[in-house]
Coordinates of C-alpha atoms in Angstrom, one line a residue:
M1 CA 7.7 -12.9 -23.1
S2 CA 4.9 -11.7 -25.6
L3 CA 1.6 -12.4 -24.6
P4 CA -2.0 -12.3 -26.5
P5 CA -3.9 -8.9 -26.0
L6 CA -5.9 -9.3 -23.0
V7 CA -9.0 -7.8 -24.5
E8 CA -11.0 -7.6 -27.5
P9 CA -11.4 -4.5 -29.7
A10 CA -14.1 -2.3 -29.4
A11 CA -16.2 -1.8 -32.4
E12 CA -15.1 1.8 -33.6
L13 CA -13.6 4.6 -32.4
T14 CA -15.6 8.2 -32.5
V15 CA -14.2 11.3 -34.5
D16 CA -13.5 13.0 -30.9
E17 CA -11.8 9.7 -29.8
V18 CA -9.5 9.4 -33.0
R19 CA -8.9 13.3 -32.4
R20 CA -7.8 12.5 -28.4
Y21 CA -5.9 9.5 -29.2
S22 CA -4.1 10.7 -32.2
R23 CA -0.6 10.3 -30.7
H24 CA -1.3 6.7 -30.2
L25 CA -2.9 6.1 -33.4
I26 CA 0.2 6.8 -35.1
I27 CA 2.2 4.5 -33.3
P28 CA 2.5 1.3 -35.2
D29 CA 2.4 -1.0 -32.6
V30 CA -0.6 0.8 -31.0
G31 CA -2.6 2.0 -33.7
M32 CA -6.1 1.8 -34.0
A33 CA -6.3 -1.8 -33.2
G34 CA -4.6 -1.1 -29.8
Q35 CA -6.5 2.1 -29.2
K36 CA -9.8 0.1 -29.7
R37 CA -8.8 -2.5 -27.0
L38 CA -8.1 0.1 -24.3
K39 CA -11.7 1.5 -25.1
N40 CA -12.9 -1.8 -24.5
A41 CA -11.1 -2.5 -21.6
K42 CA -12.1 -2.6 -17.9
V43 CA -9.4 -1.9 -15.0
L44 CA -9.5 -1.5 -11.5
C45 CA -7.3 0.3 -9.3
V46 CA -7.0 -1.0 -6.0
G47 CA -6.3 2.3 -3.9
A48 CA -6.5 6.4 -4.6
G49 CA -3.2 7.1 -3.2
G50 CA 0.5 7.3 -3.7
L51 CA 0.5 4.6 -6.9
G52 CA -3.1 5.1 -7.4
S53 CA -3.0 9.0 -8.3
P54 CA -0.6 8.5 -11.5
A55 CA -2.2 5.0 -12.5
L56 CA -5.3 6.5 -12.6
M57 CA -4.6 9.7 -14.1
Y58 CA -2.4 8.2 -17.1
L59 CA -5.1 5.1 -17.3
A60 CA -7.5 7.7 -18.3
A61 CA -5.7 9.8 -20.4
A62 CA -4.4 6.6 -22.2
G63 CA -8.3 6.0 -23.2
V64 CA -9.0 3.0 -21.1
G65 CA -12.9 2.7 -21.3
T66 CA -13.6 1.7 -18.1
L67 CA -12.0 2.5 -14.5
G68 CA -12.7 1.4 -11.2
I69 CA -11.6 3.0 -8.0
I70 CA -11.4 1.4 -4.6
D71 CA -10.8 2.9 -1.7
F72 CA -12.4 3.6 1.7
D73 CA -10.3 6.4 3.2
V74 CA -10.5 10.1 2.9
V75 CA -8.2 12.6 1.8
D76 CA -5.5 13.8 4.4
E77 CA -3.6 17.0 4.0
S78 CA -0.5 14.7 4.7
N79 CA -1.3 12.9 1.6
L80 CA -0.9 15.6 -1.0
Q81 CA 3.0 15.3 -0.7
R82 CA 2.5 12.5 -3.4
Q83 CA -1.1 11.5 -4.0
I84 CA -1.5 14.0 -6.9
I85 CA -4.8 13.1 -8.0
H86 CA -6.3 15.1 -5.2
G87 CA -6.2 18.9 -4.2
Q88 CA -6.2 21.1 -1.4
S89 CA -10.1 21.4 -1.8
D90 CA -10.5 17.9 -1.4
V91 CA -9.0 17.3 2.2
G92 CA -11.9 15.2 3.8
R93 CA -13.4 14.3 0.6
P94 CA -13.6 10.1 0.1
K95 CA -10.6 9.7 -2.0
A96 CA -12.4 7.3 -4.6
E97 CA -14.8 10.6 -5.0
S98 CA -11.9 12.7 -5.5
A99 CA -10.1 10.6 -7.7
A100 CA -13.1 9.8 -9.8
A101 CA -13.6 13.7 -10.6
T102 CA -10.0 14.2 -11.6
V103 CA -10.5 11.4 -13.8
R104 CA -13.4 12.7 -15.2
E105 CA -11.8 16.1 -16.0
I106 CA -8.9 14.6 -17.5
N107 CA -10.9 12.0 -20.0
P108 CA -14.7 12.6 -19.8
L109 CA -15.0 9.7 -22.1
V110 CA -14.0 7.3 -19.4
D111 CA -16.6 5.4 -17.5
V112 CA -15.6 5.7 -14.0
V113 CA -16.9 2.9 -11.4
I114 CA -16.6 4.2 -7.6
H115 CA -16.1 1.5 -4.9
N116 CA -16.0 3.8 -2.0
T117 CA -15.6 0.6 0.5
A118 CA -12.7 -1.3 2.0
L119 CA -11.8 -4.2 -0.2
T120 CA -12.6 -7.4 1.9
T121 CA -12.7 -11.1 1.6
E122 CA -16.5 -10.6 1.4
N123 CA -16.5 -8.2 -1.6
V124 CA -13.3 -8.8 -3.5
M125 CA -14.2 -11.5 -5.6
E126 CA -17.5 -9.9 -6.8
I127 CA -15.4 -6.7 -7.6
F128 CA -12.6 -8.3 -9.4
S129 CA -15.1 -10.0 -11.5
G130 CA -16.0 -7.1 -13.1
Y131 CA -12.8 -6.3 -14.4
D132 CA -10.2 -7.6 -16.9
L133 CA -7.0 -6.2 -15.2
I134 CA -6.2 -5.1 -11.5
V135 CA -4.0 -2.3 -10.7
D136 CA -2.7 -2.8 -7.2
G137 CA -1.6 0.1 -5.4
T138 CA -1.9 -1.2 -1.8
D139 CA 0.3 -0.3 1.1
N140 CA 0.0 -3.4 3.3
F141 CA 0.9 -6.9 3.1
A142 CA -2.8 -8.4 4.1
T143 CA -4.5 -6.5 1.6
R144 CA -1.4 -7.4 -1.2
Y145 CA -1.9 -11.4 -0.4
M146 CA -5.6 -11.0 -0.8
V147 CA -5.6 -9.3 -4.1
N148 CA -3.1 -11.9 -5.2
D149 CA -5.2 -14.9 -4.0
A150 CA -8.6 -13.2 -5.5
A151 CA -6.8 -12.7 -8.8
V152 CA -5.4 -16.3 -9.0
L153 CA -8.9 -17.6 -8.0
L154 CA -10.2 -15.6 -10.9
G155 CA -7.5 -16.1 -13.5
K156 CA -7.1 -12.8 -13.7
P157 CA -3.7 -10.9 -14.3
Y158 CA -2.5 -8.0 -12.0
V159 CA 0.0 -5.1 -12.0
W160 CA 1.9 -4.8 -8.9
G161 CA 4.0 -2.0 -7.4
S162 CA 5.5 -1.2 -3.9
I163 CA 7.4 2.1 -2.7
Y164 CA 9.4 3.0 0.2
R165 CA 11.8 6.1 1.0
F166 CA 13.8 6.1 -2.3
D167 CA 12.8 2.4 -3.6
G168 CA 10.5 1.3 -5.6
Q169 CA 9.7 -2.4 -6.9
A170 CA 7.0 -3.5 -9.9
S171 CA 6.0 -6.8 -11.8
V172 CA 3.1 -8.5 -13.4
F173 CA 1.6 -11.5 -11.7
W174 CA -0.3 -13.9 -13.8
A175 CA -0.6 -17.4 -12.6
E176 CA -1.7 -18.5 -16.3
H177 CA 1.5 -17.9 -17.7
G178 CA 4.0 -17.3 -14.9
P179 CA 4.2 -16.8 -10.8
C180 CA 2.2 -15.2 -8.6
Y181 CA 2.6 -12.9 -5.6
R182 CA 3.4 -16.2 -3.2
C183 CA 5.9 -17.4 -5.4
L184 CA 8.2 -14.0 -4.6
Y185 CA 6.8 -13.8 -1.3
P186 CA 5.5 -17.2 0.1
E187 CA 5.4 -15.8 3.7
P188 CA 4.7 -12.3 4.7
P189 CA 7.4 -10.9 6.7
P190 CA 7.6 -11.0 10.6
P191 CA 5.6 -8.1 12.3
G192 CA 7.3 -4.9 12.2
M193 CA 10.3 -6.0 10.4
V194 CA 8.9 -3.8 7.6
P195 CA 8.3 -0.3 8.3
S196 CA 5.2 1.1 6.1
C197 CA 5.6 4.2 4.0
A198 CA 3.7 6.1 7.2
E199 CA 6.6 5.1 9.3
G200 CA 9.3 5.1 7.4
G201 CA 8.3 7.9 4.4
V202 CA 8.5 7.9 0.9
L203 CA 9.7 10.4 -1.7
G204 CA 6.7 11.8 -3.3
V205 CA 7.7 11.7 -6.9
L206 CA 8.7 8.0 -6.9
C207 CA 4.9 7.4 -6.8
A208 CA 4.8 8.9 -10.2
S209 CA 8.2 6.5 -11.2
I210 CA 6.6 3.5 -10.2
G211 CA 3.0 4.4 -10.7
S212 CA 3.5 5.2 -14.4
I213 CA 5.5 1.7 -14.9
Q214 CA 2.6 0.2 -13.9
V215 CA 0.3 1.7 -16.2
N216 CA 2.9 0.9 -19.0
E217 CA 2.5 -2.6 -18.2
A218 CA -1.1 -2.7 -18.0
I219 CA -1.3 -0.9 -21.6
K220 CA 1.0 -3.7 -23.0
L221 CA -1.0 -6.4 -21.2
L222 CA -4.5 -5.1 -22.8
T223 CA -3.1 -4.4 -26.0
G224 CA -0.6 -7.4 -26.3
I225 CA 2.3 -5.2 -27.5
G226 CA 6.1 -5.6 -26.0
D227 CA 7.5 -7.7 -23.2
P228 CA 5.4 -7.6 -19.9
L229 CA 6.9 -7.9 -16.5
V230 CA 5.7 -11.4 -15.9
G231 CA 8.5 -13.4 -14.4
R232 CA 10.4 -10.6 -13.6
L233 CA 10.8 -7.7 -10.9
M234 CA 11.7 -4.6 -11.9
I235 CA 13.8 -2.9 -8.8
Y236 CA 14.1 1.0 -9.1
D237 CA 16.8 2.9 -6.8
A238 CA 15.8 6.5 -7.2
L239 CA 19.2 7.9 -5.4
E240 CA 21.4 6.2 -7.6
M241 CA 19.0 6.4 -10.7
K242 CA 19.5 2.8 -11.3
Y243 CA 16.5 0.1 -12.7
R244 CA 17.5 -3.8 -12.7
D245 CA 15.6 -6.8 -13.2
V246 CA 15.5 -9.9 -11.2
K247 CA 14.0 -13.1 -12.8
V248 CA 11.0 -14.6 -10.8
R249 CA 10.4 -18.1 -11.2
K250 CA 6.9 -20.1 -10.8
D251 CA 7.3 -21.8 -7.8
P252 CA 5.9 -25.5 -8.4
E253 CA 5.3 -25.8 -4.7
C254 CA 3.4 -22.6 -4.4
V255 CA 0.5 -23.2 -1.9
L256 CA -1.9 -21.4 -4.5
C257 CA -0.7 -21.5 -8.0
G258 CA 1.7 -24.7 -7.9
K259 CA 1.0 -28.3 -8.9
N260 CA -0.9 -29.0 -5.8
P261 CA -2.0 -26.1 -4.1
T262 CA -3.5 -26.3 -0.7
V263 CA -5.0 -22.6 -0.7
T264 CA -8.1 -23.3 -3.0
E265 CA -10.2 -20.3 -1.5
L266 CA -9.4 -17.2 -0.1
L267 CA -8.4 -17.0 3.8
E268 CA -10.7 -16.2 6.6
D269 CA -8.4 -13.6 7.8
Y270 CA -5.4 -11.8 6.0
E271 CA -4.8 -9.6 9.0
A272 CA -4.1 -12.5 11.0
F273 CA -2.2 -14.5 8.4
C274 CA 0.0 -11.5 8.0
G275 CA 0.4 -10.9 11.7
T276 CA -0.4 -7.0 12.3
I277 CA 1.9 -7.5 15.4
S278 CA 3.7 -10.5 16.6
D279 CA 1.8 -12.8 19.1
E280 CA 4.2 -11.7 22.0
A281 CA 3.1 -8.1 21.5
A282 CA -0.5 -8.9 21.0
E283 CA 0.0 -10.7 24.6
A284 CA 1.9 -8.0 26.3
A285 CA -0.8 -5.4 25.0
S286 CA -3.6 -7.4 26.5
G287 CA -4.7 -5.2 29.6
S288 CA -1.8 -3.1 29.5
T289 CA -3.1 -0.6 26.7
I290 CA -4.0 2.8 28.0
T291 CA -5.8 5.4 26.2
A292 CA -4.3 8.9 25.1
Q293 CA -6.8 10.5 27.4
E294 CA -5.8 8.2 30.3
L295 CA -2.0 9.1 29.6
K296 CA -3.1 12.9 30.0
A297 CA -4.7 12.1 33.3
M298 CA -1.8 10.3 34.5
Q299 CA 0.3 13.4 33.8
D300 CA -2.0 16.3 35.2
G301 CA -2.5 13.8 38.3
G302 CA 1.2 13.9 39.0
E303 CA 1.6 10.1 38.7
D304 CA 5.4 9.0 38.3
I305 CA 6.1 7.6 34.9
F306 CA 8.6 7.4 32.3
L307 CA 7.0 8.5 29.1
I308 CA 9.0 6.8 26.0
D309 CA 8.5 7.5 22.3
V310 CA 9.8 4.6 20.6
R311 CA 9.5 6.3 16.8
E312 CA 12.5 7.7 14.7
Q313 CA 14.3 10.8 15.4
N314 CA 12.6 12.6 12.1
E315 CA 9.1 11.4 13.4
Y316 CA 9.9 12.7 17.0
E317 CA 11.0 16.6 15.4
I318 CA 7.6 16.6 13.6
V319 CA 5.1 15.8 16.6
S320 CA 5.6 14.5 20.3
I321 CA 3.8 14.1 23.4
P322 CA 4.8 16.6 26.2
G323 CA 7.3 14.7 28.3
A324 CA 8.0 11.9 26.3
T325 CA 11.7 10.7 26.0
L326 CA 12.9 9.2 22.7
I327 CA 14.3 5.8 22.6
P328 CA 13.6 4.6 19.2
K329 CA 12.3 0.9 18.7
G330 CA 15.6 -0.6 17.3
E331 CA 17.0 0.0 20.7
F332 CA 14.8 -2.1 22.4
L333 CA 15.1 -4.9 20.2
N334 CA 19.1 -4.9 20.4
G335 CA 18.5 -4.5 24.2
S336 CA 20.5 -1.1 24.8
A337 CA 17.4 0.6 25.9
L338 CA 17.0 -1.7 28.9
E339 CA 19.9 -0.2 30.8
K340 CA 18.2 3.3 30.3
L341 CA 14.7 2.2 32.2
P342 CA 14.3 3.7 35.4
Q343 CA 13.6 1.0 38.1
D344 CA 11.3 3.3 40.3
K345 CA 8.8 4.4 37.6
R346 CA 6.0 3.1 35.7
I347 CA 6.9 2.8 32.2
V348 CA 4.5 4.1 29.4
L349 CA 5.4 3.6 26.0
H350 CA 4.0 5.3 22.5
C351 CA 4.3 5.4 18.9
K352 CA 2.7 6.6 16.1
S353 CA -0.2 4.2 16.3
G354 CA 0.5 2.0 18.8
A355 CA 2.1 -1.2 16.9
R356 CA 5.6 -0.4 17.4
S357 CA 5.2 0.4 21.1
A358 CA 3.2 -2.9 21.9
E359 CA 6.2 -4.8 20.3
A360 CA 8.6 -2.8 22.5
L361 CA 6.4 -3.5 25.5
A362 CA 6.6 -7.3 25.0
I363 CA 10.8 -6.6 25.6
V364 CA 9.8 -4.3 28.5
K365 CA 7.6 -6.6 30.2
N366 CA 10.2 -10.0 29.5
A367 CA 12.7 -7.6 31.0
G368 CA 10.6 -7.4 34.3
F369 CA 8.8 -4.1 33.9
S370 CA 5.7 -6.0 34.9
D371 CA 3.6 -3.1 35.3
A372 CA 4.4 -1.2 32.0
V373 CA 1.8 -0.1 29.4
H374 CA 1.5 1.5 26.4
V375 CA -1.1 3.9 24.7
G376 CA -3.3 2.7 22.0
G377 CA -3.5 4.5 19.1
G378 CA -0.2 6.4 19.9
V379 CA 0.5 9.7 18.6
L380 CA -2.4 10.1 16.2
S381 CA -4.7 9.3 19.2
W382 CA -3.1 12.0 21.3
V383 CA -3.5 14.7 18.5
K384 CA -7.2 13.6 17.9
T385 CA -8.5 13.4 21.5
V386 CA -6.2 15.5 23.6
D387 CA -4.2 18.4 21.6
P388 CA -6.0 19.0 18.2
S389 CA -3.6 22.2 17.9
L390 CA -0.5 19.7 16.9
P391 CA 0.6 18.6 13.7
S392 CA -0.5 14.9 12.6
Y393 CA 1.7 12.9 9.6

């Protein structure tokens, strides 16, 4: 469906801009009018990571006049496999600042606005209100629902993308002309059901595939050309090299954008709404969580424990805590792990950060291992506080 241009054109292009954007200007559908609209546009990229990297770089190259970058994280060496806006010299630097430097190098004519902060319910409405279009490159459900809700409440469109291993998705959500994210996903998945990229991995180049599609959709919306992905979900399989479209209809009963909405303001706590871990896991972990240092003290003191790593084999091969036995979380979910647990030793579980081990802990406790514990912070905490010589990921 064709939509009107999102922004009005700027008054003029300078000689330098005409020279820089000449390959756009000779495209009849873009031309001088379309490039002037890009110059006048204000676009915010939520996240300067895997999807944000190509999105920011191509938005800058395309001549979007004002680019906002919001990210509170710092560049880690493990980011460099896919977050191409950052380089080796940027490790330890705030991502928003690193990304801004690259954007300015690509196109010094772009006005870059840095938001070196976490996006929260306290600031999202104010930040979003200063932009015409949002490009969502987040990797967690809590932020995705918050971005969607804020965009709908402010009447703004946003371009959404998602990546995992070899698969990607993209769509445009604009409640005024079609569905919102809640129409597609009314409820977040159960805690632990969908692994994050940090748990399951992502093919680095997939970020470029989906991120460039997001920019393509942004340009179409800003200039009013083509048929945007409003009401359509694009699904990409990199292994099979296949794209397919799925129609997404506006849900008349949507709690946010339906005929009788019940969500008329931001939720108080999106983390709680999405349930980072299940209630059972949270209850099991309460009073049964130890630190990495406490685990080290147990080992050094010769305590009779059975240490279990509930991650996947490929994660275990990257880095493991000495003495840990690998029993992936899936074996706890299907019950096969329980027969492997000794009755005469205290069970200690860990994963990468503590979420998966908390879920496994709930199962173990329900099976009668009442003194079982898990390691808060998991391998990441062990590497940080006990043995920094080990690799992180």
